[in-house]
């Protein structure tokens, strides 16, 4: 009888130990998942805030700025649900107020007034920022936070801006190459720009005028090469 009781007690202890270990592992898994979720939302929040700063220096609509701000707000709300704090509540309220102040009816800046940054490093960051904005917009559309109509409208505007940046950058590089007597490189840059303009749909005033300008530039290069050969 004594041995039986001892065996039962040992069995109970083993079961309790296994149960405690399982509960601990479950709690650790939940804590790990919670940390990963918070980290994911923080990463998205920081990425979005950087995009807001970049977008504020571009000829984009206030509607796009509002989309970005709402994305930041959703991230903060999600983080606060996992790990509530007064600091987060304050940040949430700040972003809400910023969204309320956005004038959605404000006229969209004219892309014809776009000026290419003078620094190559800044140009590269500009191009990357436009691409990131399009990625964010696509992501918000897939989540159902942006309607298909609004996505198409905003993405087309960003696509047009991306085209301008790429073409103007190629034109700048062509001029730089020509100034150092690298006519072959200049021609390559110009032809890349012309191809990009030809592929763009729909064609507009910018693509038509810029293509004509670059074709004139290319013709001048060909004329110079012929003169040098003669």
mmCIF file of C-alpha atoms in Angstrom:
data_model
loop_
_atom_site.group_PDB
_atom_site.id
_atom_site.type_symbol
_atom_site.label_atom_id
_atom_site.label_comp_id
_atom_site.label_asym_id
_atom_site.label_seq_id
_atom_site.Cartn_x
_atom_site.Cartn_y
_atom_site.Cartn_z
ATOM 1 C CA UNK A 1 0.000 0.000 0.000
ATOM 2 C CA UNK A 2 2.822 2.412 0.921
ATOM 3 C CA UNK A 3 4.618 1.678 -2.342
ATOM 4 C CA UNK A 4 1.412 2.309 -4.252
ATOM 5 C CA UNK A 5 0.965 5.710 -2.625
ATOM 6 C CA UNK A 6 4.587 6.603 -3.355
ATOM 7 C CA UNK A 7 4.211 5.611 -6.993
ATOM 8 C CA UNK A 8 1.000 7.653 -7.285
ATOM 9 C CA UNK A 9 2.711 10.676 -5.715
ATOM 10 C CA UNK A 10 5.664 10.340 -8.079
ATOM 11 C CA UNK A 11 3.283 10.074 -11.036
ATOM 12 C CA UNK A 12 1.401 13.162 -9.812
ATOM 13 C CA UNK A 13 4.671 15.082 -9.472
ATOM 14 C CA UNK A 14 5.736 14.060 -12.964
ATOM 15 C CA UNK A 15 2.377 15.126 -14.421
ATOM 16 C CA UNK A 16 2.564 18.434 -12.523
ATOM 17 C CA UNK A 17 6.098 18.978 -13.798
ATOM 18 C CA UNK A 18 5.105 18.245 -17.387
ATOM 19 C CA UNK A 19 2.065 20.497 -17.070
ATOM 20 C CA UNK A 20 4.113 23.325 -15.558
ATOM 21 C CA UNK A 21 6.713 22.986 -18.319
ATOM 22 C CA UNK A 22 3.997 23.005 -21.000
ATOM 23 C CA UNK A 23 2.368 26.098 -19.476
ATOM 24 C CA UNK A 24 5.751 27.836 -19.252
ATOM 25 C CA UNK A 25 6.578 26.988 -22.869
ATOM 26 C CA UNK A 26 3.128 28.186 -23.950
ATOM 27 C CA UNK A 27 3.566 31.475 -22.083
ATOM 28 C CA UNK A 28 7.055 31.940 -23.515
ATOM 29 C CA UNK A 29 5.713 31.283 -27.018
ATOM 30 C CA UNK A 30 2.927 33.836 -26.507
ATOM 31 C CA UNK A 31 5.415 36.384 -25.156
ATOM 32 C CA UNK A 32 7.726 35.758 -28.118
ATOM 33 C CA UNK A 33 4.859 36.144 -30.606
ATOM 34 C CA UNK A 34 3.808 39.328 -28.839
ATOM 35 C CA UNK A 35 7.334 40.762 -29.098
ATOM 36 C CA UNK A 36 7.520 39.817 -32.796
ATOM 37 C CA UNK A 37 4.151 41.430 -33.484
ATOM 38 C CA UNK A 38 5.147 44.627 -31.693
ATOM 39 C CA UNK A 39 8.495 44.677 -33.518
ATOM 40 C CA UNK A 40 6.723 44.229 -36.860
ATOM 41 C CA UNK A 41 4.345 47.130 -36.203
ATOM 42 C CA UNK A 42 7.198 49.349 -34.996
ATOM 43 C CA UNK A 43 9.171 48.628 -38.159
ATOM 44 C CA UNK A 44 6.155 49.507 -40.319
ATOM 45 C CA UNK A 45 5.563 52.661 -38.246
ATOM 46 C CA UNK A 46 9.165 53.869 -38.640
ATOM 47 C CA UNK A 47 9.109 53.054 -42.360
ATOM 48 C CA UNK A 48 5.879 55.006 -42.773
ATOM 49 C CA UNK A 49 7.126 58.014 -40.843
ATOM 50 C CA UNK A 50 10.198 58.157 -43.089
ATOM 51 C CA UNK A 51 7.865 58.005 -46.090
ATOM 52 C CA UNK A 52 5.832 60.915 -44.681
ATOM 53 C CA UNK A 53 8.991 63.042 -44.424
ATOM 54 C CA UNK A 54 10.001 62.124 -47.984
ATOM 55 C CA UNK A 55 6.508 62.716 -49.379
ATOM 56 C CA UNK A 56 6.371 66.179 -47.797
ATOM 57 C CA UNK A 57 9.224 67.172 -50.137
ATOM 58 C CA UNK A 58 7.533 65.822 -53.262
ATOM 59 C CA UNK A 59 4.718 67.067 -55.491
ATOM 60 C CA UNK A 60 2.149 64.597 -54.114
ATOM 61 C CA UNK A 61 -1.455 64.973 -53.001
ATOM 62 C CA UNK A 62 -2.613 65.487 -49.423
ATOM 63 C CA UNK A 63 -4.724 62.366 -49.920
ATOM 64 C CA UNK A 64 -1.527 60.331 -50.091
ATOM 65 C CA UNK A 65 -0.220 62.048 -46.956
ATOM 66 C CA UNK A 66 -3.473 61.099 -45.199
ATOM 67 C CA UNK A 67 -3.071 57.460 -46.287
ATOM 68 C CA UNK A 68 0.428 57.417 -44.800
ATOM 69 C CA UNK A 69 -0.689 59.062 -41.565
ATOM 70 C CA UNK A 70 -3.528 56.564 -41.131
ATOM 71 C CA UNK A 71 -1.055 53.731 -41.665
ATOM 72 C CA UNK A 72 1.102 55.146 -38.854
ATOM 73 C CA UNK A 73 -1.981 55.490 -36.653
ATOM 74 C CA UNK A 74 -3.005 51.856 -37.213
ATOM 75 C CA UNK A 75 0.495 50.726 -36.235
ATOM 76 C CA UNK A 76 0.442 52.735 -33.010
ATOM 77 C CA UNK A 77 -3.013 51.410 -32.099
ATOM 78 C CA UNK A 78 -1.870 47.821 -32.723
ATOM 79 C CA UNK A 79 1.260 48.302 -30.577
ATOM 80 C CA UNK A 80 -0.812 49.837 -27.782
ATOM 81 C CA UNK A 81 -3.168 46.853 -27.818
ATOM 82 C CA UNK A 82 -0.233 44.510 -27.256
ATOM 83 C CA UNK A 83 1.666 46.723 -24.834
ATOM 84 C CA UNK A 84 -0.445 49.637 -23.493
ATOM 85 C CA UNK A 85 1.314 52.783 -22.303
ATOM 86 C CA UNK A 86 0.462 56.413 -21.719
ATOM 87 C CA UNK A 87 3.218 57.447 -24.115
ATOM 88 C CA UNK A 88 1.575 55.484 -26.935
ATOM 89 C CA UNK A 89 -1.846 56.928 -26.099
ATOM 90 C CA UNK A 90 -0.319 60.401 -26.390
ATOM 91 C CA UNK A 91 1.303 59.559 -29.749
ATOM 92 C CA UNK A 92 -1.982 58.133 -31.049
ATOM 93 C CA UNK A 93 -3.775 61.358 -30.152
ATOM 94 C CA UNK A 94 -1.032 63.441 -31.831
ATOM 95 C CA UNK A 95 -1.341 61.491 -35.089
ATOM 96 C CA UNK A 96 -5.149 61.717 -34.969
ATOM 97 C CA UNK A 97 -4.912 65.492 -34.678
ATOM 98 C CA UNK A 98 -2.415 65.607 -37.558
ATOM 99 C CA UNK A 99 -4.847 63.640 -39.748
ATOM 100 C CA UNK A 100 -7.693 66.024 -38.903
ATOM 101 C CA UNK A 101 -5.569 68.990 -40.027
ATOM 102 C CA UNK A 102 -4.915 67.505 -43.492
ATOM 103 C CA UNK A 103 -6.770 69.409 -46.202
ATOM 104 C CA UNK A 104 -7.874 66.681 -48.617
ATOM 105 C CA UNK A 105 -9.250 69.295 -51.020
ATOM 106 C CA UNK A 106 -5.899 71.036 -51.394
ATOM 107 C CA UNK A 107 -4.770 71.204 -55.020
ATOM 108 C CA UNK A 108 -2.188 68.623 -56.057
ATOM 109 C CA UNK A 109 1.198 70.272 -56.796
ATOM 110 C CA UNK A 110 1.973 70.528 -60.505
ATOM 111 C CA UNK A 111 4.633 67.989 -61.479
ATOM 112 C CA UNK A 112 5.733 70.328 -64.266
ATOM 113 C CA UNK A 113 7.359 72.419 -61.546
ATOM 114 C CA UNK A 114 9.429 69.438 -60.422
ATOM 115 C CA UNK A 115 13.149 70.192 -60.116
ATOM 116 C CA UNK A 116 15.699 67.399 -59.996
ATOM 117 C CA UNK A 117 17.952 67.561 -56.897
ATOM 118 C CA UNK A 118 21.521 68.582 -57.730
ATOM 119 C CA UNK A 119 23.235 65.873 -55.651
ATOM 120 C CA UNK A 120 23.420 62.334 -57.077
ATOM 121 C CA UNK A 121 23.063 60.903 -53.562
ATOM 122 C CA UNK A 122 19.874 62.877 -53.011
ATOM 123 C CA UNK A 123 18.560 61.788 -56.432
ATOM 124 C CA UNK A 124 19.086 58.126 -55.528
ATOM 125 C CA UNK A 125 17.250 58.628 -52.218
ATOM 126 C CA UNK A 126 14.463 60.424 -54.082
ATOM 127 C CA UNK A 127 14.029 57.527 -56.510
ATOM 128 C CA UNK A 128 14.041 55.025 -53.641
ATOM 129 C CA UNK A 129 11.469 57.095 -51.761
ATOM 130 C CA UNK A 130 9.070 57.167 -54.727
ATOM 131 C CA UNK A 131 9.384 53.390 -55.091
ATOM 132 C CA UNK A 132 8.753 52.935 -51.361
ATOM 133 C CA UNK A 133 5.635 55.117 -51.549
ATOM 134 C CA UNK A 134 4.264 52.925 -54.339
ATOM 135 C CA UNK A 135 4.999 49.798 -52.297
ATOM 136 C CA UNK A 136 3.211 51.218 -49.260
ATOM 137 C CA UNK A 137 0.238 52.239 -51.379
ATOM 138 C CA UNK A 138 0.055 48.731 -52.872
ATOM 139 C CA UNK A 139 0.244 47.192 -49.409
ATOM 140 C CA UNK A 140 -2.551 49.388 -48.048
ATOM 141 C CA UNK A 141 -4.700 48.515 -51.052
ATOM 142 C CA UNK A 142 -4.170 44.764 -50.489
ATOM 143 C CA UNK A 143 -5.202 45.202 -46.829
ATOM 144 C CA UNK A 144 -8.407 46.945 -47.871
ATOM 145 C CA UNK A 145 -7.360 50.264 -46.322
ATOM 146 C CA UNK A 146 -7.319 51.997 -49.718
ATOM 147 C CA UNK A 147 -10.014 51.527 -52.367
ATOM 148 C CA UNK A 148 -9.056 50.285 -55.836
ATOM 149 C CA UNK A 149 -10.134 53.604 -57.373
ATOM 150 C CA UNK A 150 -8.027 55.645 -54.951
ATOM 151 C CA UNK A 151 -5.083 53.275 -55.337
ATOM 152 C CA UNK A 152 -5.150 53.585 -59.135
ATOM 153 C CA UNK A 153 -5.378 57.374 -58.949
ATOM 154 C CA UNK A 154 -2.502 57.795 -56.491
ATOM 155 C CA UNK A 155 -0.310 55.106 -58.045
ATOM 156 C CA UNK A 156 -0.578 56.697 -61.484
ATOM 157 C CA UNK A 157 0.537 60.021 -60.031
ATOM 158 C CA UNK A 158 3.533 58.351 -58.361
ATOM 159 C CA UNK A 159 4.319 56.420 -61.538
ATOM 160 C CA UNK A 160 4.367 59.694 -63.463
ATOM 161 C CA UNK A 161 6.660 61.246 -60.845
ATOM 162 C CA UNK A 162 8.945 58.199 -60.946
ATOM 163 C CA UNK A 163 9.169 58.502 -64.737
ATOM 164 C CA UNK A 164 10.122 62.181 -64.484
ATOM 165 C CA UNK A 165 12.827 61.492 -61.909
ATOM 166 C CA UNK A 166 14.303 58.640 -63.959
ATOM 167 C CA UNK A 167 14.211 60.529 -67.259
ATOM 168 C CA UNK A 168 15.573 63.777 -65.831
ATOM 169 C CA UNK A 169 18.338 61.809 -64.090
ATOM 170 C CA UNK A 170 19.317 60.121 -67.358
ATOM 171 C CA UNK A 171 19.262 63.500 -69.126
ATOM 172 C CA UNK A 172 21.507 64.976 -66.418
ATOM 173 C CA UNK A 173 23.948 62.072 -66.740
ATOM 174 C CA UNK A 174 23.976 62.491 -70.511
ATOM 175 C CA UNK A 175 24.913 66.153 -70.124
ATOM 176 C CA UNK A 176 27.611 65.255 -67.576
ATOM 177 C CA UNK A 177 29.008 62.595 -69.933
ATOM 178 C CA UNK A 178 29.014 65.012 -72.857
ATOM 179 C CA UNK A 179 30.875 67.631 -70.816
ATOM 180 C CA UNK A 180 33.704 65.097 -70.337
ATOM 181 C CA UNK A 181 33.759 64.149 -74.043
ATOM 182 C CA UNK A 182 32.056 60.784 -73.471
ATOM 183 C CA UNK A 183 29.600 61.038 -76.361
ATOM 184 C CA UNK A 184 29.001 57.267 -76.433
ATOM 185 C CA UNK A 185 27.872 57.187 -72.807
ATOM 186 C CA UNK A 186 25.757 60.306 -73.343
ATOM 187 C CA UNK A 187 23.970 58.607 -76.232
ATOM 188 C CA UNK A 188 23.271 55.502 -74.126
ATOM 189 C CA UNK A 189 21.712 57.597 -71.360
ATOM 190 C CA UNK A 190 19.569 59.501 -73.859
ATOM 191 C CA UNK A 191 18.353 56.340 -75.567
ATOM 192 C CA UNK A 192 17.397 54.782 -72.221
ATOM 193 C CA UNK A 193 15.392 57.893 -71.400
ATOM 194 C CA UNK A 194 13.631 57.872 -74.788
ATOM 195 C CA UNK A 195 12.700 54.193 -74.409
ATOM 196 C CA UNK A 196 11.272 54.868 -70.930
ATOM 197 C CA UNK A 197 9.179 57.729 -72.325
ATOM 198 C CA UNK A 198 7.908 55.627 -75.246
ATOM 199 C CA UNK A 199 6.813 52.810 -72.922
ATOM 200 C CA UNK A 200 4.828 55.097 -70.648
ATOM 201 C CA UNK A 201 1.036 54.847 -70.966
ATOM 202 C CA UNK A 202 -0.877 56.959 -71.485
ATOM 203 C CA UNK A 203 1.297 59.443 -73.321
ATOM 204 C CA UNK A 204 0.944 63.026 -72.104
ATOM 205 C CA UNK A 205 2.344 66.500 -72.664
ATOM 206 C CA UNK A 206 5.490 65.770 -70.665
ATOM 207 C CA UNK A 207 6.352 62.497 -72.428
ATOM 208 C CA UNK A 208 5.767 64.041 -75.858
ATOM 209 C CA UNK A 209 7.781 67.207 -75.248
ATOM 210 C CA UNK A 210 10.596 65.456 -73.366
ATOM 211 C CA UNK A 211 10.934 62.801 -76.049
ATOM 212 C CA UNK A 212 11.226 65.496 -78.748
ATOM 213 C CA UNK A 213 13.838 67.319 -76.644
ATOM 214 C CA UNK A 214 15.904 64.164 -76.148
ATOM 215 C CA UNK A 215 15.663 63.185 -79.811
ATOM 216 C CA UNK A 216 17.066 66.606 -80.708
ATOM 217 C CA UNK A 217 19.827 66.026 -78.166
ATOM 218 C CA UNK A 218 20.591 62.629 -79.726
ATOM 219 C CA UNK A 219 20.634 64.092 -83.234
ATOM 220 C CA UNK A 220 23.146 66.678 -82.041
ATOM 221 C CA UNK A 221 25.358 63.911 -80.659
ATOM 222 C CA UNK A 222 25.245 62.030 -83.961
ATOM 223 C CA UNK A 223 26.078 65.209 -85.860
ATOM 224 C CA UNK A 224 29.070 65.887 -83.606
ATOM 225 C CA UNK A 225 30.357 62.333 -84.091
ATOM 226 C CA UNK A 226 30.079 62.671 -87.889
ATOM 227 C CA UNK A 227 31.937 66.001 -87.808
ATOM 228 C CA UNK A 228 34.707 64.470 -85.710
ATOM 229 C CA UNK A 229 35.023 61.542 -88.128
ATOM 230 C CA UNK A 230 35.278 63.931 -91.082
#
